[in-house]
Short mmCIF file of C-alpha atoms in Angstrom, two decimals:
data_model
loop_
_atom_site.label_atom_id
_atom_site.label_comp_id
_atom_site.label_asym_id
_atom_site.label_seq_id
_atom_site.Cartn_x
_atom_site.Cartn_y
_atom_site.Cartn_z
CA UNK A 256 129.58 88.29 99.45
CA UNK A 257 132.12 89.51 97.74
CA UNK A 258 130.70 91.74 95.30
CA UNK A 259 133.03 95.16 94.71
CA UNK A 260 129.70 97.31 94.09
CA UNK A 261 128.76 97.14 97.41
CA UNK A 262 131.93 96.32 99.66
CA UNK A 263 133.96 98.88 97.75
CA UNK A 264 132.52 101.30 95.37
CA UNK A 265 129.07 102.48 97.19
CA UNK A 266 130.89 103.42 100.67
CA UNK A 267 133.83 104.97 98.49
CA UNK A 268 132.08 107.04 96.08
CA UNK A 269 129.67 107.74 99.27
CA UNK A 270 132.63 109.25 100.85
CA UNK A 271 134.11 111.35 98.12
CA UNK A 272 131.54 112.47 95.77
CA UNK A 273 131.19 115.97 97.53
CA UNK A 274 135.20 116.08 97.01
CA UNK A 275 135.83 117.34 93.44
CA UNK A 276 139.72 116.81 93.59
CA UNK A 277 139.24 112.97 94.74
CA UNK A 278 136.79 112.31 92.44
CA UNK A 279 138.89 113.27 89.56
CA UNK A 280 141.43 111.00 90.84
CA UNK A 281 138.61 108.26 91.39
CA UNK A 282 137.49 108.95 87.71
CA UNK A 283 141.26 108.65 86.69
CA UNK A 284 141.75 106.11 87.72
CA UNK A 285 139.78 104.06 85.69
CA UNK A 286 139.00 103.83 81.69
CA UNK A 287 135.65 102.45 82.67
CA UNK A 288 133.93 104.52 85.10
CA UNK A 289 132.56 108.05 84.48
CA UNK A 290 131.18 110.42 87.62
CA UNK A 291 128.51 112.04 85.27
CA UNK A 292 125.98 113.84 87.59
CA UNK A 293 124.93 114.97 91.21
CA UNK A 294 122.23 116.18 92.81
CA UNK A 295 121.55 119.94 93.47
CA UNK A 296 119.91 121.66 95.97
CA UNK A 297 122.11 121.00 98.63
CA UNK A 298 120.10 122.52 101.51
CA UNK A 299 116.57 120.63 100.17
CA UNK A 300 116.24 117.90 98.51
CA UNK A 301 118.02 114.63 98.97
CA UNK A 302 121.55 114.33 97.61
CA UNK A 303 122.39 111.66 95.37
CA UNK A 304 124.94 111.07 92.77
CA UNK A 305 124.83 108.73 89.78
CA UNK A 306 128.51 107.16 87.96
CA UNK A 307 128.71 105.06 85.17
CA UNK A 308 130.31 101.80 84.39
CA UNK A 309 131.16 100.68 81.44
CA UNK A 310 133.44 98.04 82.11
CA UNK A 311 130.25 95.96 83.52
CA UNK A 312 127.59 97.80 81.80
CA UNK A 313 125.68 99.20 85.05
CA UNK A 314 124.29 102.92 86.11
CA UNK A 315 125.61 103.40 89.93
CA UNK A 316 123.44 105.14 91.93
CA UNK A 317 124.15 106.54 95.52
CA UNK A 318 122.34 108.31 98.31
CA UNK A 319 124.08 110.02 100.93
CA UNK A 320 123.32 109.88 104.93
CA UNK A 321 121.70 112.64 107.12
CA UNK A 322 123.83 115.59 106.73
CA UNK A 323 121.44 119.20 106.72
CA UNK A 324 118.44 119.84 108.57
CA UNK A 325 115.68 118.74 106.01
CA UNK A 326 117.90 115.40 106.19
CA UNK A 327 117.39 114.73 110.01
CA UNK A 328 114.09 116.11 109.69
CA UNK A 329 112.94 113.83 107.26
CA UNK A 330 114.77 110.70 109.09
CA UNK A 331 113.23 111.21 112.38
CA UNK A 332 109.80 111.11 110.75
CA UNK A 333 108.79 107.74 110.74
CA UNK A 334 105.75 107.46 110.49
CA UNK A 335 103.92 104.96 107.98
CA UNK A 336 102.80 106.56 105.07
CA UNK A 337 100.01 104.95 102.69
CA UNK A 338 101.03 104.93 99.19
CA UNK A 339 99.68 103.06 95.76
CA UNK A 340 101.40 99.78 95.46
CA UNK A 341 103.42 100.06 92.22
CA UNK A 342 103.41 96.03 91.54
CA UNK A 343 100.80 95.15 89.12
CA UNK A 344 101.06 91.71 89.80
CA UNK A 345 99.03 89.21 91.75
CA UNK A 346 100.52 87.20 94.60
CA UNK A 347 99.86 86.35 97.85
CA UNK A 348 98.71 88.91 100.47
CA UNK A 349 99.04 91.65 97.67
CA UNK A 350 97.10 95.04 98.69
CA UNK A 351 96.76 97.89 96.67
CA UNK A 352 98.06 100.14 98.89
CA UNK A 353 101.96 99.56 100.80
CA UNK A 354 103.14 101.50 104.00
CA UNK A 355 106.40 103.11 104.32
CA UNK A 356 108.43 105.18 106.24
CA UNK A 357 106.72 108.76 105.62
CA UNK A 358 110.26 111.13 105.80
CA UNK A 359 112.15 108.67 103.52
CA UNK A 360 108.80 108.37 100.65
CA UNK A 361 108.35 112.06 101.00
CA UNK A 362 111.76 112.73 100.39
CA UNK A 363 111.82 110.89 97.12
CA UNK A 364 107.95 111.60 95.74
CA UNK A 365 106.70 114.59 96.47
CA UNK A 366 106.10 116.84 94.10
CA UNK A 367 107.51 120.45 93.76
CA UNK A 368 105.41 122.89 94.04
CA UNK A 369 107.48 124.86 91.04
CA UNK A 370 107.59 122.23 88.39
CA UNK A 371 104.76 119.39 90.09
CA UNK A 372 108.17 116.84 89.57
CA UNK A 373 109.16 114.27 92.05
CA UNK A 374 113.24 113.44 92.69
CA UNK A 375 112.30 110.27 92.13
CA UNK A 376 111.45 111.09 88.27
CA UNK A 377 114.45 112.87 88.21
CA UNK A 378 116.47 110.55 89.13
CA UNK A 379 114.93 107.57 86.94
CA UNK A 380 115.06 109.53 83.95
CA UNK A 381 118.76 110.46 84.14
CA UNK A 382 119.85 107.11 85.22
CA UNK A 383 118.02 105.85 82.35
CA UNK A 384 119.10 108.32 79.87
CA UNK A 385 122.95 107.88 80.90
CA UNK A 386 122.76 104.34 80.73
CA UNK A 387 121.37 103.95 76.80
CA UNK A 388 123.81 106.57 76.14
CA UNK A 389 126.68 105.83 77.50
CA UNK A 390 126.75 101.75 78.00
CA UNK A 391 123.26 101.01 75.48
CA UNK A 392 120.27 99.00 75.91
CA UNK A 393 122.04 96.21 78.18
CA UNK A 394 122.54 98.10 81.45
CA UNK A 395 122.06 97.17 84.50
CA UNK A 396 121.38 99.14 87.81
CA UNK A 397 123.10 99.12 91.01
CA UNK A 398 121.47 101.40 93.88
CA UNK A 399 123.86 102.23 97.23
CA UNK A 400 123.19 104.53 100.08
CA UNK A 401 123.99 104.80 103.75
CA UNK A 402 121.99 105.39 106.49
CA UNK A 403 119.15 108.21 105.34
CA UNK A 404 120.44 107.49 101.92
CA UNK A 405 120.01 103.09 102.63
CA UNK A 406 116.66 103.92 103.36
CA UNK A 407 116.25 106.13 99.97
CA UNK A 408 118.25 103.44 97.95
CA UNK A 409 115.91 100.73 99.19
CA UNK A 410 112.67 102.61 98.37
CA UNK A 411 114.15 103.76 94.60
CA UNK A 412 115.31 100.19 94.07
CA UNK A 413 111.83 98.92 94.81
CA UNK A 414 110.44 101.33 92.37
CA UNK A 415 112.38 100.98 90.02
CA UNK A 416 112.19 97.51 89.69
CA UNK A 417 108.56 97.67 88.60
CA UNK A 418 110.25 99.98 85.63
CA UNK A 419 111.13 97.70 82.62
CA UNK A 420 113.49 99.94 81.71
CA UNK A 421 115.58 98.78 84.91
CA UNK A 422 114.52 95.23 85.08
CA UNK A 423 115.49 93.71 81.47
CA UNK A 424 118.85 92.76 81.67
CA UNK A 425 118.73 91.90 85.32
CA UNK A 426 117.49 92.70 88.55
CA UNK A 427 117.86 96.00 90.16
CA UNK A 428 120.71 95.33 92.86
CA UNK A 429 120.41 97.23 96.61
CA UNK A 430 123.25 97.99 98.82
CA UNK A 431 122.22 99.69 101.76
CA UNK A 432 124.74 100.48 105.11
CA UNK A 433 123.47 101.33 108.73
CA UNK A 434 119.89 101.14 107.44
CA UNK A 435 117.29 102.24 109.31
CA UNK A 436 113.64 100.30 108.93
CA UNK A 437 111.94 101.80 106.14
CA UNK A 438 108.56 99.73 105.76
CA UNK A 439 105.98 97.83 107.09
CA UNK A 440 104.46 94.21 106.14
CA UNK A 441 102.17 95.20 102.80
CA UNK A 442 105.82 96.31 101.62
CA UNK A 443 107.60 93.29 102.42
CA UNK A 444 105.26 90.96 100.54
CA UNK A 445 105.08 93.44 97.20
CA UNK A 446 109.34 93.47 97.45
CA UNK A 447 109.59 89.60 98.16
CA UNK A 448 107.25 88.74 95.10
CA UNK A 449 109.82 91.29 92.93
CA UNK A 450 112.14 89.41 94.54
CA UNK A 451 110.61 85.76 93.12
CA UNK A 452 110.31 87.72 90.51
CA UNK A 453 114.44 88.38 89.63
CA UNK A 454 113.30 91.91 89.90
CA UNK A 455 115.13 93.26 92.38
CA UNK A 456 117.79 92.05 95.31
CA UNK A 457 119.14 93.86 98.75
CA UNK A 458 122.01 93.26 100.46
CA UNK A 459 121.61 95.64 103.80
CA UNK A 460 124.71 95.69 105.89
CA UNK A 461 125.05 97.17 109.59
CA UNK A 462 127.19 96.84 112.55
CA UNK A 463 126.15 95.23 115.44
CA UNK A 464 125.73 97.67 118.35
CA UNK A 465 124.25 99.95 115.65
CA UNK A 466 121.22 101.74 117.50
CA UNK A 467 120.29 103.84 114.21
CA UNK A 468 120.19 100.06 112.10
CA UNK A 469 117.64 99.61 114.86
CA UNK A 470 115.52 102.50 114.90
CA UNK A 471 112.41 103.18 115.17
CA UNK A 472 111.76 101.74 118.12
CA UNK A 473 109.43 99.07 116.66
CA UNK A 474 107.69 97.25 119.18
CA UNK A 475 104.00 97.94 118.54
CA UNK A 476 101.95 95.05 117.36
CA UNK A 477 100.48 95.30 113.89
CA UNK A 478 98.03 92.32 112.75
CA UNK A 479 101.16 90.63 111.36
CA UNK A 480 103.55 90.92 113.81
CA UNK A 481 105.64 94.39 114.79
CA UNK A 482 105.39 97.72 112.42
CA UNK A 483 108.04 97.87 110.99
CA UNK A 484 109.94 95.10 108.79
CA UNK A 485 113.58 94.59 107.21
CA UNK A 486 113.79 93.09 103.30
CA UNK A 487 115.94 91.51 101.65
CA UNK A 488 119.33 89.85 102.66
CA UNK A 489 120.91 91.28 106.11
CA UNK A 490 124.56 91.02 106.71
CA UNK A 491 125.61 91.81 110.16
CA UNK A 492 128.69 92.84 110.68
CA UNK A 493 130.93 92.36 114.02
CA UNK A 494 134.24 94.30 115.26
CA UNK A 495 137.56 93.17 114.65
CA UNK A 496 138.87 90.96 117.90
CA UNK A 497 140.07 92.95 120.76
CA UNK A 498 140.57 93.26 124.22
CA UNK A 499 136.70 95.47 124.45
CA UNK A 500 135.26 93.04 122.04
CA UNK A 501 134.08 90.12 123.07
CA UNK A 502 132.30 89.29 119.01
CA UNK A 503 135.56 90.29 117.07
CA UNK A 504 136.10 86.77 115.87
CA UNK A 505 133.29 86.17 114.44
CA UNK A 506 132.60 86.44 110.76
CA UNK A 507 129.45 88.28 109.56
CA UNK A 508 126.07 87.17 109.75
CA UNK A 509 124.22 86.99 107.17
CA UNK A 510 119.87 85.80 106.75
CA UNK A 511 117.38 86.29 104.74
CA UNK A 512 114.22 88.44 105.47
CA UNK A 513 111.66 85.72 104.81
CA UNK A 514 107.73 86.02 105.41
CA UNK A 515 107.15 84.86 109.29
CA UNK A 516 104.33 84.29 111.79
CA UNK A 517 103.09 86.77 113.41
CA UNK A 518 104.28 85.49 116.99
CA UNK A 519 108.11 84.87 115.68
CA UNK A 520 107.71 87.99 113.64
CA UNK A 521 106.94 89.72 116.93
CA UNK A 522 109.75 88.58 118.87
CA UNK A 523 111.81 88.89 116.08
CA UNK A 524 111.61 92.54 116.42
CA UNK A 525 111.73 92.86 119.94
CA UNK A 526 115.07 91.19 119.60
CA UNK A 527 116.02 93.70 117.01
CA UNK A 528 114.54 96.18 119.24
CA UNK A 529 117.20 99.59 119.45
CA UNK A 530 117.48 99.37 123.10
CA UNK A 531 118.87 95.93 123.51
CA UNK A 532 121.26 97.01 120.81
CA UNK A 533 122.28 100.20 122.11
CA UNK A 534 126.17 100.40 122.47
CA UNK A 535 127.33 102.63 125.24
CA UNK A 536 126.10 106.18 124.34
CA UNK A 537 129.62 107.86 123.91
CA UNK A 538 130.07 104.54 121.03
CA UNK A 539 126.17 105.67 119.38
CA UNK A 540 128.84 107.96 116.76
CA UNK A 541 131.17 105.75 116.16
CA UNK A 542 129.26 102.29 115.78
CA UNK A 543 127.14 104.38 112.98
CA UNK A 544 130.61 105.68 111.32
CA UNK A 545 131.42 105.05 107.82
CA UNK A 546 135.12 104.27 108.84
CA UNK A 547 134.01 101.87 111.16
CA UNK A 548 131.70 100.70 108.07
CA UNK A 549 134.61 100.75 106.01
CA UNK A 550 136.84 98.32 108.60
CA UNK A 551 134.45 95.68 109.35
CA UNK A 552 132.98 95.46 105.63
CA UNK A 553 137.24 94.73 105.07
CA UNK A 554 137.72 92.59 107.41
CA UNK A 555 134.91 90.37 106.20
CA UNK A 556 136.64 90.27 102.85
CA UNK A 557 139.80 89.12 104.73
CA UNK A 558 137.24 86.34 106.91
CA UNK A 559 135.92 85.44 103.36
CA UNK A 560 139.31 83.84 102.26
CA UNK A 561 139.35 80.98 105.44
CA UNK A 562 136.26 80.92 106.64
CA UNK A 563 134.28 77.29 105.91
CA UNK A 564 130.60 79.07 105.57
CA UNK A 565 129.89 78.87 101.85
CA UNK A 566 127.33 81.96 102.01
CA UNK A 567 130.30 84.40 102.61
CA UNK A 568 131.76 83.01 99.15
CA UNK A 569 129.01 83.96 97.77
CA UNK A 570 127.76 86.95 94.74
CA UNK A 571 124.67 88.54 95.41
CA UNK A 572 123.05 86.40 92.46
CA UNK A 573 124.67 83.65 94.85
CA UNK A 574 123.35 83.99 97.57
CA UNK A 575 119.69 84.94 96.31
CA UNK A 576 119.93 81.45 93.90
CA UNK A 577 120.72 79.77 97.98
CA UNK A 578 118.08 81.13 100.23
CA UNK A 579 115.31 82.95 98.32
CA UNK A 580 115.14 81.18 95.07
CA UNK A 581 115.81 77.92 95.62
CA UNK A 582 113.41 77.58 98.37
CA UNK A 583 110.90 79.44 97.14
CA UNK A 584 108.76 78.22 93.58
CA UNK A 585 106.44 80.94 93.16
CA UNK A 586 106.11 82.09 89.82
CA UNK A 587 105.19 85.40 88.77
CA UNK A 588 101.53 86.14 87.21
#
């Protein structure tokens, strides 16, 4: 999964956007890619920036991680949070109402009490607006955030997928890093149908040994299984070989979040479960690190080039033709 969007340019522009003098070298870099807005309200709201493409005619958006107070705050409360399901379609299991992690929805939809706007709205509209601007009505959208801001990328991707404004020249793409969960089961089914769909894809990458890819701790029992579900594709990611690494040779992992019984959805999660993947606590830091992000998302570009498993070959559109559409012939009503 070679894609550049999410190996390379998320995690980079993650890393620099709050640095004006490297991204004016990032933006000089290239002919093809404008920086053209970022968030405000440092101290409040969620930070996000949004860049441009030209070159491949997509709107780059990115969330960052947990930084201020109202960020941890909002993190830490996971809760699951009833909210209208957004898909108007009919498929299996649909409900009109989905569950989600309360700090991350709150973070994006609630309204201001000064203007009775969401961030979400925000957001859509500019994305929207700088992509029939600057590229025209072709665009595409490409979502990225880490940690706090994986969780926010995967809930604005999901949205905005039931936007046509997003969805007609391709799906809305997801690249999330040291995600936390973010939803429960009534979410899972309404993303896998946009998923059938063509509506929307996910790519979530995180390290093994990562406790915060593992939180909440999520072993109460729901009628389907645990609380708390992953979606899309998950990429695990191991440590380059070394004498304290007994994984490093391994290339990364990679599965699809497919609709499961409740008994294997159960265990599922208590293998998943963040204190069997605790690393030792003075490694919590540094497992959750974007450089250690960085390293292990390069060295599975470098496993990539002699490795015989055909999935790491793989494009996003790739890998969803091999294990989500091929298997799957559910159309969409």
């Amino acid at each position: 999964m070679q894609e550049l969007c999410g190996f390379k340019t998320g995690i980079q522009l993650r890393q620099v956007y709050l640095t004006f003098d490297s991204i004016s070298r990032m933006n000089a870099g290239s002919i093809f890619t404008c920086f053209v807005g970022i968030g405000t309200n440092f101290y409040k709201d969620c930070i996000y920036a949004i860049s441009v493409d030209r070159e491949k005619k997509r709107v780059l958006v990115v969330f960052r991680g947990a930084i201020t107070r109202p960020d941890w705050n909002h993190a830490f409360d996971a809760s699951l949070k009833k909210s209208h399901n957004p898909v108007k379609d009919s498929y299996e299991g649909r409900s009109n109402f989905i569950r989600v992690h309360r700090g991350f929805f709150t973070y994006l939809f609630r309204q201001r009490k000064d203007t009775s706007t969401r961030k979400y709205d925000e957001i859509a509209n500019k994305v929207f607006e700088y992509g029939t601007k600057m590229i025209g009505d072709d665009f595409t959208v490409c979502v990225n955030g880490y940690s706090l801001g994986g969780g926010l990328a995967t809930l604005f991707g999901f949205f905005a997928s039931t936007d046509e404004r997003f969805t007609r020249n391709g799906p809305v793409k997801i690249f999330s890093y040291g995600m936390p969960y973010v939803a429960s089961y009534s979410f899972a089914d309404a993303f896998r149908h946009q998923e059938r769909c063509k509506k929307v894809q996910h790519a979530r990458f995180y390290n093994h040994n990562d406790i915060v890819a593992h939180l909440p701790f999520n072993v109460r029992v729901s009628r389907r299984g645990a609380t708390f579900v992953h979606v899309g594709v998950d990429v695990k990611l191991f440590p380059p070989a070394g004498v304290a690494s007994l994984c490093g040779s391994r290339p990364p992992h990679v599965r699809y979040n497919k609709k499961e019984p409740v008994l294997a959805s159960y265990m599922r999660a208590i293998k998943m479960n963040s204190l069997l993947n605790m690393p030792f606590p003075w490694q919590i830091k540094s497992k959750h690190a974007l450089p250690e992000l960085q390293k292990r998302l390069k060295r599975a570009v470098e496993i990539s080039e002699r490795t015989s498993n055909p999935v790491i070959h793989k494009t996003l559109d790739e890998v969803y033709e091999s294990l989500v559409y091929s298997p799957l012939e559910t159309k969409c009503v």
